Amino acid sequence: MALGSPQHEHPFGHLIDTLRREQYEELRYFNPQKLSDDRYEKLPFCIRVLLESAIRKCDGFYVKTEDVSNILDWQMQQNQTEVVFSPARVLLQDFTGIPAMVDLAAMRDALAKQGVDPNLVNPRCPTDLIVDHSLQIDYSKCAIQSPSIPVDESHGAAVRSPAGRPSPRGSHCTGQRSGHRGSCSKASCSDAPTGRTAAVQIENTPLLCPFHLQPVSEPETMIRNQEMELTRNKERLQFFKWCSKAFKNVNVVPPDINTVHQVNLEYLCQVVQEGEGFIYPDSVVGTDSHTTMINGLGILGWGVGGIESEAVMLGQPVSLTLPQVVGCKLVGTISPLATSIDIVLGITKHLRQAGIGGKFVEFFGPGVPQLSAPDRTTIANMCPEYSATVSFFPVDDITLQHFKHTICSEEKLVVLEDYLKAIKLFRTYGDQSEEPQYSQVIEMNLSSIVPHVSGPKRPQDRVAVTCMKEDFINCLNEKVGFKGFHISKDKQATLVPFLHEGAEYNLSHGSVVIAAVISCTNNCNPSVMLAAGLLAKKAVEAGLTVKPYIRTSLVPGSGTVTHYLNTSGVLPFLRKLGFEVVGYGCATCVGNTAPLPESVVDAIKQGDLVACGVLSGNRHLEGRLCDCVRANYLASPPLVVAYAIAGTVSINLETEPLGVNSEGKDVYLRDIWPSKEEVNHTEENIVIASMFKELKNRMEKGSTFWNSLDSAESALFPWDPKSTYIRCPSFFSKLTKEVCAPQSIDSAYPLLFLGDKVTTDHISPAGSIARVSAAAKYLQSKRLTPREFNSYGARRGNDAVMTRGTFASIKLQNRLIGKTGPKTLHIPTGQTLDVFEAAERYQRDGVPLIILAGKEYGSGSSRDWAAKGPYLLGVRAVIAESFEKIHKNHLVGMGIAPLQFLPGQNADSLELCGKERFTINIPQELTPRQQLTVQTSTGKSFSVMALFENDMDVAFFRHGGILKYVARSLLL
């Protein structure tokens, strides 16, 4: 139902109200207060957002009046009733965005074949796609790591950039003794002719000055990394650019502009949206784990999987159990030494111990006004780490001030404030009688927070900085587990000497070998990044340095960060310590760290050392940064710099010096730690509205590479049959105008016979492509070498690769073959084959497939190919003891029937061996949660519950999934 329809046509047309003021034109909105129900003002603010959406979007099919009633009755219905939510927009990053956009491009092809205008296929919900997940660190500080670069034999091995242009004149070696950072003073280095004396470039080794054999410092590290990113991903980027021109309701932010969550915070967020003749609260679902940051600005949003986001793009609301809402009351005064990271980690531990998994958190209390808007977004970012769905800060005066200096005009601010106050979504803290009623209240005293780091293996294991040395020693002593490494006491003092750049150094347990200032989690809060820069400035002025073998990097999530670090004068000091900007995007957090120097790796292995990484991101599982770095700690940006200077985490920063200056004097952390006043003064004078305006202009202009990139102008995408990255999927290969009645599944074989807790990691293609896998065979048939395989993530736009990678996990336990591995039994022949090869044979013979499973099938992270892959393998149904809810919805969305054994029954109790043929009788008049009869070729018969929760689920199944449902709606 269109929102612009006459009021009597909308079930809640009587709630339509109008804002009137001289500063703006009349604006219409749905006012929940006109329900005249006292329960509304007792609802948590985040639940009020759900209610407004349900009222506005009520159409009798996707959203029903019962949904509105249930949300209004939240106190009684929480954690029991299923409701739906229609977000205002969808946020995609490129890894998850490409399969969604490929599906829409394929839908256009399918409709065109049916004689329908392909231009009708567009996302129904506004969609923003940010290209930010492709950056890899090929080049880092002076140890430039390079992919294979061809050698010109006729002129020697000239040093070249990835794009083939000569290295800049400024790329000189030190010309000094090893280990010192700086530029070479010898003219011969800068003017060396190409020829036999030119630097020899070997893959994954530093570029060397031909005269001094010293690493060449590279002021254009960031440019080189960006060039490699664009070269690697040109094919994908051309597709994205076509999408930006071909589809309505799609906005593509090109690479090297900003990270997805930062674009969301600085550019896309509106707080109040306008569309179809109404204004309404902004809200979002996104496919990035950082989507929750937006809740710090009073915008409801959380992360979802690929199929869920695709469904929302196509007009379907998100289904969720009406959540419990935990009120987190903040009291006390923040310590001047505590950064937002300390507050984040303190709240993370506090809420994790409270057991709030799957709940919403809403902050209130006298401590909230002490937190700036950037502080709040940083806190909201970490909610997945304590298993909450969202951490919501309602809009208040602090939020308005933030928008005044960033994205809002004066007129927009007036509208925003008037509207939010009109529907009781504006927060004040003076009158306690206005406090909402929460499911439970947890109180936290902000004055109890002291500087902490988090690790060495999990983000919830916090360690006070003053206790770091003692805690690390305890970790060495403890048995291998969540914290322990079990290093015998006689080996804890192991010292391994090694050579690096001609100088001798020593490594020991606790030595820092990776130090990464990653501002993706922090760049919305300039104070912590400025603190790192000011600390670096004081450290350099005090004569402190960072050992050159430590892999340091600075990855700003935004050009804004680089701008204010540079303008404030601290960037040169960070660079002096090795923290050079290497690019924009997800890098160290996702394991895209350049390899450590071989001498460092050899020393770690020789001494079986527990080497350490320190970073300011929010992911640091063991081995994630580098497989030889076992201990990894999350820390605030200034502490990352401090530990890099110290060179070890086995130090008490309160009582032991960071290092010794040139005069032999000990320098302590307290000597160089910037005061809160210094940081605030710098922030106030540097981080101003002009920076955000400049960023906005840069984003709207796009990059030179993006603007010059060729892409098709057609309504249909010109698929390249030779492409191994982007391929037209076969989801619409049998699309017809007519909807066939549900067909029974006749004489199906089990493709797999699985046990309990089969996760989406077991099902969905992920990680590197094994050389002996079905996907590898396909890529080799396309004349690609193993070096060119790339990862499943990079090839998510190619269904041929992804289908072959489905169930390719080496940890898959299939009872049909009795051992672990990505194999199954082709039952008719008795052969053990790759899962894909067996499925291909079954499909060739016209045999339908099912999967037998135990409890919690599909648990773990939400992954779209965990449902798309089985569908393309020919799986028609999954019979399991229980399903993870989100994955069950994904199966329905792909037209696969999720069937549940009746209570007390499973494959073992029914004495199923998995080699039978199964016939599932599906009636033409299928209804939600209907019991179906299953008959086997051995004569057994049993019942299962069809887990279609509502008429919408049944409709999707009848159509063969939501993609075909939407396509047929355009055919009629």
PDB file of C-alpha atoms in Angstrom, residues 140-268:
ATOM      1  CA  SER A 140      54.271  -1.171   4.698  1.00  0.00           C
ATOM      2  CA  LYS A 141      56.628   1.579   5.953  1.00  0.00           C
ATOM      3  CA  CYS A 142      60.251   1.082   4.745  1.00  0.00           C
ATOM      4  CA  ALA A 143      59.942  -2.678   4.260  1.00  0.00           C
ATOM      5  CA  ILE A 144      57.971  -2.492   1.046  1.00  0.00           C
ATOM      6  CA  GLN A 145      56.242  -5.783   0.395  1.00  0.00           C
ATOM      7  CA  SER A 146      55.497  -6.299  -3.266  1.00  0.00           C
ATOM      8  CA  PRO A 147      53.705  -8.842  -5.392  1.00  0.00           C
ATOM      9  CA  SER A 148      55.511 -10.292  -8.381  1.00  0.00           C
ATOM     10  CA  ILE A 149      56.746  -7.515 -10.619  1.00  0.00           C
ATOM     11  CA  PRO A 150      58.175  -8.399 -14.027  1.00  0.00           C
ATOM     12  CA  VAL A 151      61.890  -7.791 -14.479  1.00  0.00           C
ATOM     13  CA  ASP A 152      63.074  -6.010 -17.605  1.00  0.00           C
ATOM     14  CA  GLU A 153      66.085  -8.128 -18.476  1.00  0.00           C
ATOM     15  CA  SER A 154      67.351  -5.642 -21.041  1.00  0.00           C
ATOM     16  CA  HIS A 155      67.719  -2.858 -18.509  1.00  0.00           C
ATOM     17  CA  GLY A 156      68.257  -4.716 -15.281  1.00  0.00           C
ATOM     18  CA  ALA A 157      65.715  -4.975 -12.489  1.00  0.00           C
ATOM     19  CA  ALA A 158      64.370  -1.488 -12.232  1.00  0.00           C
ATOM     20  CA  VAL A 159      62.371  -0.598  -9.143  1.00  0.00           C
ATOM     21  CA  ARG A 160      58.787  -0.094 -10.276  1.00  0.00           C
ATOM     22  CA  SER A 161      55.471   0.680  -8.668  1.00  0.00           C
ATOM     23  CA  PRO A 162      52.579  -1.772  -9.072  1.00  0.00           C
ATOM     24  CA  ALA A 163      51.113   0.297 -11.866  1.00  0.00           C
ATOM     25  CA  GLY A 164      54.356   0.149 -13.749  1.00  0.00           C
ATOM     26  CA  ARG A 165      55.490   3.710 -13.190  1.00  0.00           C
ATOM     27  CA  PRO A 166      58.977   4.396 -11.784  1.00  0.00           C
ATOM     28  CA  SER A 167      59.317   4.875  -8.060  1.00  0.00           C
ATOM     29  CA  PRO A 168      59.194   8.542  -7.055  1.00  0.00           C
ATOM     30  CA  ARG A 169      62.341  10.546  -6.676  1.00  0.00           C
ATOM     31  CA  GLY A 170      61.661  10.798  -2.978  1.00  0.00           C
ATOM     32  CA  SER A 171      62.011   7.049  -2.448  1.00  0.00           C
ATOM     33  CA  HIS A 172      65.505   6.947  -1.001  1.00  0.00           C
ATOM     34  CA  CYS A 173      67.288   4.610   1.381  1.00  0.00           C
ATOM     35  CA  THR A 174      68.557   5.887   4.707  1.00  0.00           C
ATOM     36  CA  GLY A 175      72.209   6.060   3.737  1.00  0.00           C
ATOM     37  CA  GLN A 176      72.830   5.613   7.453  1.00  0.00           C
ATOM     38  CA  ARG A 177      73.454   2.709   9.731  1.00  0.00           C
ATOM     39  CA  SER A 178      70.798   0.035   9.813  1.00  0.00           C
ATOM     40  CA  GLY A 179      67.714   0.457  11.905  1.00  0.00           C
ATOM     41  CA  HIS A 180      67.314   4.218  11.519  1.00  0.00           C
ATOM     42  CA  ARG A 181      64.322   5.663   9.724  1.00  0.00           C
ATOM     43  CA  GLY A 182      64.678   8.575   7.339  1.00  0.00           C
ATOM     44  CA  SER A 183      65.741   9.651   3.859  1.00  0.00           C
ATOM     45  CA  CYS A 184      69.048   8.957   2.188  1.00  0.00           C
ATOM     46  CA  SER A 185      71.248  12.015   1.924  1.00  0.00           C
ATOM     47  CA  LYS A 186      73.319  10.571  -0.911  1.00  0.00           C
ATOM     48  CA  ALA A 187      72.407  11.898  -4.307  1.00  0.00           C
ATOM     49  CA  SER A 188      73.483   8.685  -5.946  1.00  0.00           C
ATOM     50  CA  CYS A 189      70.499   6.911  -4.398  1.00  0.00           C
ATOM     51  CA  SER A 190      67.965   9.278  -5.859  1.00  0.00           C
ATOM     52  CA  ASP A 191      69.631   9.533  -9.252  1.00  0.00           C
ATOM     53  CA  ALA A 192      70.698   5.915  -9.750  1.00  0.00           C
ATOM     54  CA  PRO A 193      70.437   4.992 -13.433  1.00  0.00           C
ATOM     55  CA  THR A 194      68.579   1.928 -14.566  1.00  0.00           C
ATOM     56  CA  GLY A 195      71.016  -0.808 -15.475  1.00  0.00           C
ATOM     57  CA  ARG A 196      73.100  -3.496 -13.873  1.00  0.00           C
ATOM     58  CA  THR A 197      73.403  -1.560 -10.621  1.00  0.00           C
ATOM     59  CA  ALA A 198      69.647  -1.125 -10.201  1.00  0.00           C
ATOM     60  CA  ALA A 199      67.899  -2.632  -7.163  1.00  0.00           C
ATOM     61  CA  VAL A 200      67.036  -6.300  -7.398  1.00  0.00           C
ATOM     62  CA  GLN A 201      63.362  -6.878  -6.638  1.00  0.00           C
ATOM     63  CA  ILE A 202      62.396 -10.311  -5.384  1.00  0.00           C
ATOM     64  CA  GLU A 203      58.826 -11.162  -4.455  1.00  0.00           C
ATOM     65  CA  ASN A 204      57.981 -10.401  -0.797  1.00  0.00           C
ATOM     66  CA  THR A 205      61.341  -8.738  -0.094  1.00  0.00           C
ATOM     67  CA  PRO A 206      62.091  -5.071   0.560  1.00  0.00           C
ATOM     68  CA  LEU A 207      63.058  -2.748  -2.267  1.00  0.00           C
ATOM     69  CA  LEU A 208      66.802  -2.109  -1.812  1.00  0.00           C
ATOM     70  CA  CYS A 209      68.934   0.876  -2.624  1.00  0.00           C
ATOM     71  CA  PRO A 210      71.510  -0.437  -5.169  1.00  0.00           C
ATOM     72  CA  PHE A 211      74.396   1.456  -3.535  1.00  0.00           C
ATOM     73  CA  HIS A 212      73.782   1.028   0.197  1.00  0.00           C
ATOM     74  CA  LEU A 213      71.628  -2.136   0.222  1.00  0.00           C
ATOM     75  CA  GLN A 214      69.247  -0.467   2.633  1.00  0.00           C
ATOM     76  CA  PRO A 215      65.420  -0.592   2.435  1.00  0.00           C
ATOM     77  CA  VAL A 216      63.962   2.211   0.371  1.00  0.00           C
ATOM     78  CA  SER A 217      61.627   4.426   2.365  1.00  0.00           C
ATOM     79  CA  GLU A 218      58.355   4.898   0.491  1.00  0.00           C
ATOM     80  CA  PRO A 219      56.378   8.076   1.069  1.00  0.00           C
ATOM     81  CA  GLU A 220      53.717   6.777  -1.302  1.00  0.00           C
ATOM     82  CA  THR A 221      52.923   3.600   0.625  1.00  0.00           C
ATOM     83  CA  MET A 222      49.241   4.441   0.672  1.00  0.00           C
ATOM     84  CA  ILE A 223      49.174   5.184  -3.061  1.00  0.00           C
ATOM     85  CA  ARG A 224      50.876   1.907  -3.883  1.00  0.00           C
ATOM     86  CA  ASN A 225      48.469  -0.123  -1.773  1.00  0.00           C
ATOM     87  CA  GLN A 226      45.545   1.651  -3.384  1.00  0.00           C
ATOM     88  CA  GLU A 227      46.921   1.015  -6.862  1.00  0.00           C
ATOM     89  CA  MET A 228      47.196  -2.695  -6.106  1.00  0.00           C
ATOM     90  CA  GLU A 229      43.647  -2.699  -4.734  1.00  0.00           C
ATOM     91  CA  LEU A 230      42.270  -1.117  -7.888  1.00  0.00           C
ATOM     92  CA  THR A 231      44.288  -3.372 -10.199  1.00  0.00           C
ATOM     93  CA  ARG A 232      43.201  -6.575  -8.432  1.00  0.00           C
ATOM     94  CA  ASN A 233      39.551  -5.617  -8.365  1.00  0.00           C
ATOM     95  CA  LYS A 234      39.035  -3.784 -11.638  1.00  0.00           C
ATOM     96  CA  GLU A 235      36.484  -6.324 -12.916  1.00  0.00           C
ATOM     97  CA  ARG A 236      34.397  -6.118  -9.751  1.00  0.00           C
ATOM     98  CA  LEU A 237      34.627  -2.333  -9.721  1.00  0.00           C
ATOM     99  CA  GLN A 238      33.369  -2.124 -13.298  1.00  0.00           C
ATOM    100  CA  PHE A 239      30.356  -4.177 -12.248  1.00  0.00           C
ATOM    101  CA  PHE A 240      29.717  -1.903  -9.258  1.00  0.00           C
ATOM    102  CA  LYS A 241      29.915   1.170 -11.463  1.00  0.00           C
ATOM    103  CA  TRP A 242      27.396  -0.376 -13.860  1.00  0.00           C
ATOM    104  CA  CYS A 243      25.117  -0.983 -10.848  1.00  0.00           C
ATOM    105  CA  SER A 244      25.392   2.646  -9.778  1.00  0.00           C
ATOM    106  CA  LYS A 245      24.172   3.756 -13.210  1.00  0.00           C
ATOM    107  CA  ALA A 246      21.691   0.993 -14.039  1.00  0.00           C
ATOM    108  CA  PHE A 247      19.713   0.658 -10.794  1.00  0.00           C
ATOM    109  CA  LYS A 248      17.530   3.193  -9.088  1.00  0.00           C
ATOM    110  CA  ASN A 249      17.729   3.305  -5.282  1.00  0.00           C
ATOM    111  CA  VAL A 250      21.394   2.187  -5.364  1.00  0.00           C
ATOM    112  CA  ASN A 251      24.244   4.428  -4.270  1.00  0.00           C
ATOM    113  CA  VAL A 252      27.802   3.107  -4.700  1.00  0.00           C
ATOM    114  CA  VAL A 253      30.659   4.686  -2.744  1.00  0.00           C
ATOM    115  CA  PRO A 254      33.883   3.857  -4.633  1.00  0.00           C
ATOM    116  CA  PRO A 255      37.051   2.447  -3.030  1.00  0.00           C
ATOM    117  CA  ASP A 256      39.663   4.504  -1.175  1.00  0.00           C
ATOM    118  CA  ILE A 257      37.075   6.974   0.056  1.00  0.00           C
ATOM    119  CA  ASN A 258      36.026   5.608   3.422  1.00  0.00           C
ATOM    120  CA  THR A 259      35.079   2.488   5.360  1.00  0.00           C
ATOM    121  CA  VAL A 260      31.489   1.311   5.314  1.00  0.00           C
ATOM    122  CA  HIS A 261      30.616   2.191   8.905  1.00  0.00           C
ATOM    123  CA  GLN A 262      32.321   5.573   8.659  1.00  0.00           C
ATOM    124  CA  VAL A 263      30.402   6.452   5.517  1.00  0.00           C
ATOM    125  CA  ASN A 264      27.310   5.456   7.434  1.00  0.00           C
ATOM    126  CA  LEU A 265      28.191   7.765  10.328  1.00  0.00           C
ATOM    127  CA  GLU A 266      29.513  10.761   8.448  1.00  0.00           C
ATOM    128  CA  TYR A 267      27.487  10.824   5.280  1.00  0.00           C
ATOM    129  CA  LEU A 268      24.513   8.474   4.978  1.00  0.00           C
TER     130      LEU A 268
END
